[in-house]
mmCIF file of C-alpha atoms and ligand atoms in Angstrom:
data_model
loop_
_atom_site.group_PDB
_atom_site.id
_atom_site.type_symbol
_atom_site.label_atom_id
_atom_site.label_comp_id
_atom_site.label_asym_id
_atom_site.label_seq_id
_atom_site.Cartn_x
_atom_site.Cartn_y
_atom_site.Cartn_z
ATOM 1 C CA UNK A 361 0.000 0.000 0.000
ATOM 2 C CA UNK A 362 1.032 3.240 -1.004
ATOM 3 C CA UNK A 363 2.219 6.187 1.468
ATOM 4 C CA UNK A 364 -0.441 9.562 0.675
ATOM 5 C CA UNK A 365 1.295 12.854 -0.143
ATOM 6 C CA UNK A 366 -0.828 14.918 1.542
ATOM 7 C CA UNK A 367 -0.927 18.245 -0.441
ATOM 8 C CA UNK A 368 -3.562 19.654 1.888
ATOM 9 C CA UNK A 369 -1.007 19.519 4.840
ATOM 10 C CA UNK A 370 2.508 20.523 2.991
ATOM 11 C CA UNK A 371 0.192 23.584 1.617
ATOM 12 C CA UNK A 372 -0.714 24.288 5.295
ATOM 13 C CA UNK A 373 3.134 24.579 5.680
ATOM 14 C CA UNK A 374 3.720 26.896 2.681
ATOM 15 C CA UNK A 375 0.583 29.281 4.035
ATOM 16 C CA UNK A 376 2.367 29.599 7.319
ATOM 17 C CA UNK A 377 5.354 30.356 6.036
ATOM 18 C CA UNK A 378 4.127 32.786 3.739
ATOM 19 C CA UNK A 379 1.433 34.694 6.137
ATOM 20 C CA UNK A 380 4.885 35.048 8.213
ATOM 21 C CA UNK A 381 6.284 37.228 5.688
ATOM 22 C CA UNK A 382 3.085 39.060 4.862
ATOM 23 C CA UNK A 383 3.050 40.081 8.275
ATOM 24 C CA UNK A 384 6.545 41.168 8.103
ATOM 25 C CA UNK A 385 5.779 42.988 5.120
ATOM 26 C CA UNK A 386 2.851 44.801 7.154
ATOM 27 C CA UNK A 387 4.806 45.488 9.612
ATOM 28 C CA UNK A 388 6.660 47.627 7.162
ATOM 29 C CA UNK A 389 4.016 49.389 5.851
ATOM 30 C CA UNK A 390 2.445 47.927 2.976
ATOM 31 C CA UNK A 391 -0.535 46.220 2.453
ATOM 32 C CA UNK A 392 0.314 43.949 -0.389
ATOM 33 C CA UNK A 393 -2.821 42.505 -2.434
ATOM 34 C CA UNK A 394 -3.287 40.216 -5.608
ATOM 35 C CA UNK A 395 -6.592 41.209 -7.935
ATOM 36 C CA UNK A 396 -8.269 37.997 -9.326
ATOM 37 C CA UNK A 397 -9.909 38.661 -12.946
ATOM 38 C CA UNK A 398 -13.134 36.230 -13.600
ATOM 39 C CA UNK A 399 -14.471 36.564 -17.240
ATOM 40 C CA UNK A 400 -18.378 35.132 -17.674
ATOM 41 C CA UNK A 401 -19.984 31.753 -15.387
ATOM 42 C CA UNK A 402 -17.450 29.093 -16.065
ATOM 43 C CA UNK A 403 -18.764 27.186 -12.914
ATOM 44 C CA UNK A 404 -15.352 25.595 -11.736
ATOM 45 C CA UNK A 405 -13.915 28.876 -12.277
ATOM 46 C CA UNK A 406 -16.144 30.301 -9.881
ATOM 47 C CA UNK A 407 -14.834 27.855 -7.374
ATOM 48 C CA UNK A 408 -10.913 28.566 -8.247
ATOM 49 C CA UNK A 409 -11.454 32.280 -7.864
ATOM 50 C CA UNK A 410 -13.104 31.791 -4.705
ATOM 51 C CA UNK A 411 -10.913 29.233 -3.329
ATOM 52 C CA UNK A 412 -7.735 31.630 -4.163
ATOM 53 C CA UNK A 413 -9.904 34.273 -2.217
ATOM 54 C CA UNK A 414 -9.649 32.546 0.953
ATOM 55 C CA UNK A 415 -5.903 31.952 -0.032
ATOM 56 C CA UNK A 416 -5.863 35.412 0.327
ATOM 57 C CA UNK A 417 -7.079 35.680 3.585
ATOM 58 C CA UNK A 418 -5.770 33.184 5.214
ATOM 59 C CA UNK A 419 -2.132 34.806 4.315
ATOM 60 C CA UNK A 420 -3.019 38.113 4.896
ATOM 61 C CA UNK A 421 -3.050 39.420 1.099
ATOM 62 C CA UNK A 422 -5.898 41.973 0.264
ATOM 63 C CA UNK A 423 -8.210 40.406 -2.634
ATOM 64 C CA UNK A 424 -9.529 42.324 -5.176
ATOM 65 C CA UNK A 425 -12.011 40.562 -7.658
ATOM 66 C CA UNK A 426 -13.101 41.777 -10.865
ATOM 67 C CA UNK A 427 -16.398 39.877 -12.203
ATOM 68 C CA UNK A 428 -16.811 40.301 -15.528
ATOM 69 C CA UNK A 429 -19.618 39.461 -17.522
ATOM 70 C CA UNK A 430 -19.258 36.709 -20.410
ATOM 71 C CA UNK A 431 -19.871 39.079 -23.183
ATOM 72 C CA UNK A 432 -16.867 41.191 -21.892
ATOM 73 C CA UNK A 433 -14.466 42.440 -25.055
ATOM 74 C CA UNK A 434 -10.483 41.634 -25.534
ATOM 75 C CA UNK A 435 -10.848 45.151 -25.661
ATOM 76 C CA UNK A 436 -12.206 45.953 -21.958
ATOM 77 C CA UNK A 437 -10.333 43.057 -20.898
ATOM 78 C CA UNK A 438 -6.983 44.936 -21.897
ATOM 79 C CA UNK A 439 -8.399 48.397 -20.560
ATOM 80 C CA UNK A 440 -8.382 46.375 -17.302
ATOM 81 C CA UNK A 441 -5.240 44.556 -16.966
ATOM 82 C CA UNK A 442 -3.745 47.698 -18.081
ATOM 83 C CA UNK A 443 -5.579 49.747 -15.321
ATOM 84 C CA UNK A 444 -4.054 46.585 -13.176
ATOM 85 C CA UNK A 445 -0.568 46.821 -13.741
ATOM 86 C CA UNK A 446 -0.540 50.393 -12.990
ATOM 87 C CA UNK A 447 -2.176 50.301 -9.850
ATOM 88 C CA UNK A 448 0.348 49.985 -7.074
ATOM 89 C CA UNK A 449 -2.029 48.315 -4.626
ATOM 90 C CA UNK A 450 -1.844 45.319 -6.512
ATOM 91 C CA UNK A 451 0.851 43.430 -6.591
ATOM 92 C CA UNK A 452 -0.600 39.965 -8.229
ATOM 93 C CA UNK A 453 -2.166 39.764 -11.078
ATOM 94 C CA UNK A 454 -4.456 36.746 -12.191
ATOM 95 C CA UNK A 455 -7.083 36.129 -15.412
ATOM 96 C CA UNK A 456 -8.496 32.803 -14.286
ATOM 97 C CA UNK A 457 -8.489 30.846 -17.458
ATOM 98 C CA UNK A 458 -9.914 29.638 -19.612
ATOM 99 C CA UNK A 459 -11.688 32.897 -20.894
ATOM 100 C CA UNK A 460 -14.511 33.234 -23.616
ATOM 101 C CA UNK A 461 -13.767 32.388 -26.947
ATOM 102 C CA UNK A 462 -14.109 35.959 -28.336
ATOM 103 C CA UNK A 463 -11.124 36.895 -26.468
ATOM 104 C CA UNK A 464 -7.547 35.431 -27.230
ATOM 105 C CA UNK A 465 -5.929 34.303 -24.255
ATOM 106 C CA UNK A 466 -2.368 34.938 -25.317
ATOM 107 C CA UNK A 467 -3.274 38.190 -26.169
ATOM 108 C CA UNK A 468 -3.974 39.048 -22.430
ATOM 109 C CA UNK A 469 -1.405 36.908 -20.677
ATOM 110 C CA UNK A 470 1.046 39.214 -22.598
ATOM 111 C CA UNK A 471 -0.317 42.322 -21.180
ATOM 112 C CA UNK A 472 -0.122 41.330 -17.992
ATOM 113 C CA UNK A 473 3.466 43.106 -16.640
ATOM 114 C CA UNK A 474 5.873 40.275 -15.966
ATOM 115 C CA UNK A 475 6.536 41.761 -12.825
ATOM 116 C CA UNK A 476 3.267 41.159 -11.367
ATOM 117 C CA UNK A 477 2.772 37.759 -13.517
ATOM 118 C CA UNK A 478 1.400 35.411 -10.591
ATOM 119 C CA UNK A 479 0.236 32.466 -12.324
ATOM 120 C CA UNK A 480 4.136 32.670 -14.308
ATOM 121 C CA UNK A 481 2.078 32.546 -17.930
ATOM 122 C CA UNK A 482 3.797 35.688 -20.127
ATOM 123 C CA UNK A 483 6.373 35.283 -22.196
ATOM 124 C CA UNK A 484 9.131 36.794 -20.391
ATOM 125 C CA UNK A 485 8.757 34.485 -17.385
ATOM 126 C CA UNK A 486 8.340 31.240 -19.327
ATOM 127 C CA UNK A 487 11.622 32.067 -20.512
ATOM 128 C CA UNK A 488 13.003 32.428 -17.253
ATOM 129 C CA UNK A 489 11.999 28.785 -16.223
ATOM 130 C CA UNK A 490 13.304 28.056 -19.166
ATOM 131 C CA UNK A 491 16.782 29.282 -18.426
ATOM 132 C CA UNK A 492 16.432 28.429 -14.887
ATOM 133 C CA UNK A 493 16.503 32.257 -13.924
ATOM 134 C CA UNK A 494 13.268 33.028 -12.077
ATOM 135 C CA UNK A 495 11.562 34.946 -9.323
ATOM 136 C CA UNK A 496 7.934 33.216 -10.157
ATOM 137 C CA UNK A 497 7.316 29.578 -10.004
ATOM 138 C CA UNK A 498 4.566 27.980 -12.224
ATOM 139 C CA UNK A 499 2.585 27.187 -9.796
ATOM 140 C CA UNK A 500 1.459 23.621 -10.236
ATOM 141 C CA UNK A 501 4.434 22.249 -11.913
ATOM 142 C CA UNK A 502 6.190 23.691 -8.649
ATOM 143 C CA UNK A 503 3.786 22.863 -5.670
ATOM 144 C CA UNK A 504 4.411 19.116 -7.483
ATOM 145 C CA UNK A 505 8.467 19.535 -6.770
ATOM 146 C CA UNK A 506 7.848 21.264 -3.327
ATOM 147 C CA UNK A 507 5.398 17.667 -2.551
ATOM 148 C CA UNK A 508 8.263 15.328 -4.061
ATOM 149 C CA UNK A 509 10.868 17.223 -1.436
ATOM 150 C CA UNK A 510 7.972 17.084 1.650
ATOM 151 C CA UNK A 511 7.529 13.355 0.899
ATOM 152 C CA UNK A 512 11.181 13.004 0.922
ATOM 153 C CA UNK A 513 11.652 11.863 -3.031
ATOM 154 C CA UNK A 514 14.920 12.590 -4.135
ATOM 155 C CA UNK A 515 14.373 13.834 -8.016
ATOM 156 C CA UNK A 516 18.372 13.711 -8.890
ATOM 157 C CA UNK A 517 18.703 10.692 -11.479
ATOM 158 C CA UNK A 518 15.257 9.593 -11.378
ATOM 159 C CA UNK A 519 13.155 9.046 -14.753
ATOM 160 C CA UNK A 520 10.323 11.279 -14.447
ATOM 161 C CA UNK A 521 7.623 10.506 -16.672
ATOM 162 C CA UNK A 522 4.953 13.329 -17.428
ATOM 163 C CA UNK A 523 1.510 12.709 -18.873
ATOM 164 C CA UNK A 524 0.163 16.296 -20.766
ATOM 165 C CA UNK A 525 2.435 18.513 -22.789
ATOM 166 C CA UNK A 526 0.365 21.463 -21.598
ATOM 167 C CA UNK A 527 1.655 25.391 -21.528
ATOM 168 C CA UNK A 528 0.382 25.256 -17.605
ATOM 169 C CA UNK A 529 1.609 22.125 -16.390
ATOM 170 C CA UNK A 530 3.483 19.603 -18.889
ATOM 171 C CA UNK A 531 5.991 21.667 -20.167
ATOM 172 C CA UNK A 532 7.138 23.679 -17.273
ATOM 173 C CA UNK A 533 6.751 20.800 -15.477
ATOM 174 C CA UNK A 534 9.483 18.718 -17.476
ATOM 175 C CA UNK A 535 11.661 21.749 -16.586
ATOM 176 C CA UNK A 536 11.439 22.012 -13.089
ATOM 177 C CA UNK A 537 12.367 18.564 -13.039
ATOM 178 C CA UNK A 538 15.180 18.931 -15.042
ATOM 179 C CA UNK A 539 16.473 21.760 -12.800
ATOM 180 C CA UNK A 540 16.680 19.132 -10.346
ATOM 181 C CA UNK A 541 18.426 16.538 -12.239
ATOM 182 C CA UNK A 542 15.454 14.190 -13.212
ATOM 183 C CA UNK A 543 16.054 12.162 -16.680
ATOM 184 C CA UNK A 544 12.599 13.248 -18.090
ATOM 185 C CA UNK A 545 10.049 12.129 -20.915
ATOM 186 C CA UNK A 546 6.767 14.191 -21.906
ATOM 187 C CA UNK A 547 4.271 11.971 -23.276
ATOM 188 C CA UNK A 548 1.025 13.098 -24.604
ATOM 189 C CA UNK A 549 -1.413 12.415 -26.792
ATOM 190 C CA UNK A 550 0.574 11.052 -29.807
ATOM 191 C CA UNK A 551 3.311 9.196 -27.693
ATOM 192 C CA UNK A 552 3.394 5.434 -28.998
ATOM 193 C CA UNK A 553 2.785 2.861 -26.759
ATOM 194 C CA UNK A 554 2.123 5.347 -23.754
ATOM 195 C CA UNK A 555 2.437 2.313 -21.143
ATOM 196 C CA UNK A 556 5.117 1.318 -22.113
ATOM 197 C CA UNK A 557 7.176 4.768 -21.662
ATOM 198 C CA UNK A 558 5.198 4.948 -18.005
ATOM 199 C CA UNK A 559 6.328 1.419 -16.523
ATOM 200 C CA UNK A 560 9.457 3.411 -17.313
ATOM 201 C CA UNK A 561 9.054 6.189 -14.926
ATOM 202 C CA UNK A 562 10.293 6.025 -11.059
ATOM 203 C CA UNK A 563 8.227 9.141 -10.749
ATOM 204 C CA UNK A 564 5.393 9.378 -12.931
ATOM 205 C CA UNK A 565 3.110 13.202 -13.128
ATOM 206 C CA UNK A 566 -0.251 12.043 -14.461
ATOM 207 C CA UNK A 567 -1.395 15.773 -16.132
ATOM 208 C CA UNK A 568 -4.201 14.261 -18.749
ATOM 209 C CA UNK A 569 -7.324 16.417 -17.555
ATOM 210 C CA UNK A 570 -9.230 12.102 -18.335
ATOM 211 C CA UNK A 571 -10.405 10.625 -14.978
ATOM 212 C CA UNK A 572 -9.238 7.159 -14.362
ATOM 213 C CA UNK A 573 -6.647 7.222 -17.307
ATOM 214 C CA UNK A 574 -3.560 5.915 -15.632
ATOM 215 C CA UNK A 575 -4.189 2.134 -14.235
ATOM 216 C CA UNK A 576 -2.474 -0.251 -12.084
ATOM 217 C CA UNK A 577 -0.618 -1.995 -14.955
ATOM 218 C CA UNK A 578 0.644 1.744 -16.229
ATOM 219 C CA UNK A 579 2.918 1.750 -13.187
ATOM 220 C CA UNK A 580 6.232 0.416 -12.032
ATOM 221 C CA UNK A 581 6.254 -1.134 -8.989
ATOM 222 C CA UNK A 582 7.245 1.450 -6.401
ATOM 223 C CA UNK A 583 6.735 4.049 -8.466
ATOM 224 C CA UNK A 584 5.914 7.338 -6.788
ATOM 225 C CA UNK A 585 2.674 8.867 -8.194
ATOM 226 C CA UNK A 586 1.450 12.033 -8.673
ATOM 227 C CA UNK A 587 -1.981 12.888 -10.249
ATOM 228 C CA UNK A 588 -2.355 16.337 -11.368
ATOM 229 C CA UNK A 589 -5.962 15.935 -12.905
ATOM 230 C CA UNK A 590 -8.962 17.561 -11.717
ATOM 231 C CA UNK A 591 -11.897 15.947 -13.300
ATOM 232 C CA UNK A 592 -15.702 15.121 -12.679
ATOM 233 C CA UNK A 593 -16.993 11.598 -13.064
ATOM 234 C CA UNK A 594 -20.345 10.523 -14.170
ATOM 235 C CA UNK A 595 -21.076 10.731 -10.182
ATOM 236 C CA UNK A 596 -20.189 14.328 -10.396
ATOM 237 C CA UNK A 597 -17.348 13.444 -7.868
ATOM 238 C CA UNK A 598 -13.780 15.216 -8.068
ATOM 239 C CA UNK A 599 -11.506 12.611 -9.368
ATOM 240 C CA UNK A 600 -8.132 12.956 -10.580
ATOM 241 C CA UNK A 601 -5.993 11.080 -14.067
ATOM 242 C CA UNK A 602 -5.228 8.202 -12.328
ATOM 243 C CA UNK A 603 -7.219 5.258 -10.773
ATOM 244 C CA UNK A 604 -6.691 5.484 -7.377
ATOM 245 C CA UNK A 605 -7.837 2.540 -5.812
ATOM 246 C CA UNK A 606 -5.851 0.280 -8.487
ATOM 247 C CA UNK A 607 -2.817 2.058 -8.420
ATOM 248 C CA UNK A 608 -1.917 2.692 -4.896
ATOM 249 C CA UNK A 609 -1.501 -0.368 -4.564
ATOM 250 C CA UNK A 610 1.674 -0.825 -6.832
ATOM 251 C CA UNK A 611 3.131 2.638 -6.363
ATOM 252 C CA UNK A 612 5.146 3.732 -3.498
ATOM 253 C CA UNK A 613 3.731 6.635 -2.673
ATOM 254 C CA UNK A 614 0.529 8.556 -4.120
ATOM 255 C CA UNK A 615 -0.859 11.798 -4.485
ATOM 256 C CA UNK A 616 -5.138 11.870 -3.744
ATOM 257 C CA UNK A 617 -7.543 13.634 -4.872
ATOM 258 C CA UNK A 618 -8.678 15.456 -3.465
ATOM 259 C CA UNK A 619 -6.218 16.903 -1.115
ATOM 260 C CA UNK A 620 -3.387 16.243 -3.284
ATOM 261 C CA UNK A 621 -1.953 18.660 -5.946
ATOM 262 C CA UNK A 622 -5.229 21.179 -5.837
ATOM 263 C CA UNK A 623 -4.209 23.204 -2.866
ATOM 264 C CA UNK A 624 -0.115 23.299 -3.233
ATOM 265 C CA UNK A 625 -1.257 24.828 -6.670
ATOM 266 C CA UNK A 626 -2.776 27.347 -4.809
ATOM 267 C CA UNK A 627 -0.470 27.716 -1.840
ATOM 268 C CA UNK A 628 2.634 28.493 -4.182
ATOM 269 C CA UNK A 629 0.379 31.034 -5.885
ATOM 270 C CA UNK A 630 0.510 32.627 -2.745
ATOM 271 C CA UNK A 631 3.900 32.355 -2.578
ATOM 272 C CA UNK A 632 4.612 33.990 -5.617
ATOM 273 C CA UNK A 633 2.178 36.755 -4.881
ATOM 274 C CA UNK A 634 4.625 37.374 -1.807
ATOM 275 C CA UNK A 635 7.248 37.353 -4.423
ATOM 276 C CA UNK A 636 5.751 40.241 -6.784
ATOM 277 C CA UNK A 637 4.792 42.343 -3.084
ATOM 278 C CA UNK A 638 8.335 41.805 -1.763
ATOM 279 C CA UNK A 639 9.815 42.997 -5.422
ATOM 280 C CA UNK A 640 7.324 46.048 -5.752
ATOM 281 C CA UNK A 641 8.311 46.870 -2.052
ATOM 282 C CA UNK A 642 12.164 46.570 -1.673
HETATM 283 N N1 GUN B 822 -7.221 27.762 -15.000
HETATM 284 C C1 GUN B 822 -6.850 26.500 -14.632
HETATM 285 N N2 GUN B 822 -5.669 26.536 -13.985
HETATM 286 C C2 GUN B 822 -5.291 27.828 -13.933
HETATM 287 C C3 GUN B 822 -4.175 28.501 -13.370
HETATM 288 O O1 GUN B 822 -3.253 27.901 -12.789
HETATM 289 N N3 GUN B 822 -4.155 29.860 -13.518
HETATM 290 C C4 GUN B 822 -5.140 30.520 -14.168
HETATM 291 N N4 GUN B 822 -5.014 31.848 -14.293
HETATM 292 N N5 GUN B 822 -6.186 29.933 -14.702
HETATM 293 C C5 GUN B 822 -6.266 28.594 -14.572
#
């Protein structure tokens, strides 16, 4: 049976350690704060937004949310993250994604000022992973490293196999584990013989947005798994990528959901809004 990551807890730890520095940075005078952009009724949106609300609390950020309705323009859109990124009570910016289809979403993750680039998504900072030169962390890919080091998984050598080749997770997840000396392979949905590459992996980052896609005989034998998906099943239950029930009971250790990758996602969010307050505050 499989040891549980549990992301809820190692967030907990993050928060604290954050809401530390928030404090010292009120101490100092400012009152740093991250503004949270919601575009139209996308109903898990709704719950991200609110969830990164609390975030806010909890840590001591102010929260500033801007409701838009779903007919909004890339035009207004722009006015607003422009009206953003000059404000200097906001530190953080974030456009929950995905937005409506009349606006193009690269269009406004550009405009967003690198400096207060939360969620890590323009250009300039994807570079910066890139190169291994940066002040914001993508947030998922790196509450999935700050798990592996809680859990006591040492990356350095390992074959890391991710699942998803996405912009948000995938690919700056394959990075972050390169940093730290993983041997890694992206699979995704044109990878031959996709089983085959994950019975390779000694970790293995399941990031397919399908519930119940990775199974028991996907998995190496004390394997250490992490499941990244967030999905509904017929039952309208939260469920992750992988099948839990099958699966923990090859792998070594497992991430649930649940409880699992969901709120370090959000924790190091919080971290990096510290990141942007303590930058625009030196
Ligand atoms: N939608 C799903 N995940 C994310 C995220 O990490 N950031 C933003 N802005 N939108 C998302």
């Amino acid at each position: 049976m499989a040891a549980i990551i549990n992301g809820k807890e190692i967030a907990a730890n993050v928060k604290a350690e954050v809401r530390a520095e928030v404090e010292a940075l009120k101490a100092k005078g400012a009152n740093p704060g991250l503004a949270v952009v919601l575009v139209g009724n996308n109903p898990a949106s709704r719950v991200y937004v609110s969830n990164k609300e609390k975030d806010c609390a909890e840590v001591g950020f102010a929260s500033y949310e801007y409701a838009l309705p779903e007919e909004t323009t890339e035009e207004e859109l722009l006015e607003l993250v422009a009206k953003l990124n000059a404000d200097p009570k906001i530190n953080g910016i974030l456009v929950q994604l995905p937005l409506p289809k009349q606006i193009c979403e690269q269009t406004i993750l550009h405009a967003i000022s690198p400096s207060k680039d939360v969620d890590a998504f323009h250009p300039e900072n994807v570079g910066r992973i890139m190169i291994g030169d940066y002040s914001f962390l993508p947030c998922t890919p790196a509450g999935v490293i700050e798990m592996l080091d809680a859990a006591g998984v040492d990356i350095n050598g390992k074959h890391c196999v991710v699942i998803g080749r996405s912009n948000i997770v995938g690919k700056p997840m394959g990075m972050l584990l390169l940093h730290r000396n993983g041997t890694v392979t992206i699979c995704h949905s044109r990878t031959k013989d996709l089983a085959e590459q994950t019975r390779q992996a000694d970790i293995l980052i399941a990031a397919v947005g399908k519930a119940d896609f990775v199974t028991a005989d996907m998995v190496k034998p004390g394997a250490v798994v992490i499941d990244v998906g967030m999905n509904r099943n017929a039952e309208g239950k939260l469920v992750g990528d992988v099948c839990y029930d099958e699966v923990e009971k090859v792998a070594s250790a497992i991430t649930p959901v649940p409880g699992g990758v969901g709120p370090m996602t959000r924790a190091i969010l919080m971290r990096n809004t510290l990141t942007a307050a303590k930058m625009q505050n030196p």
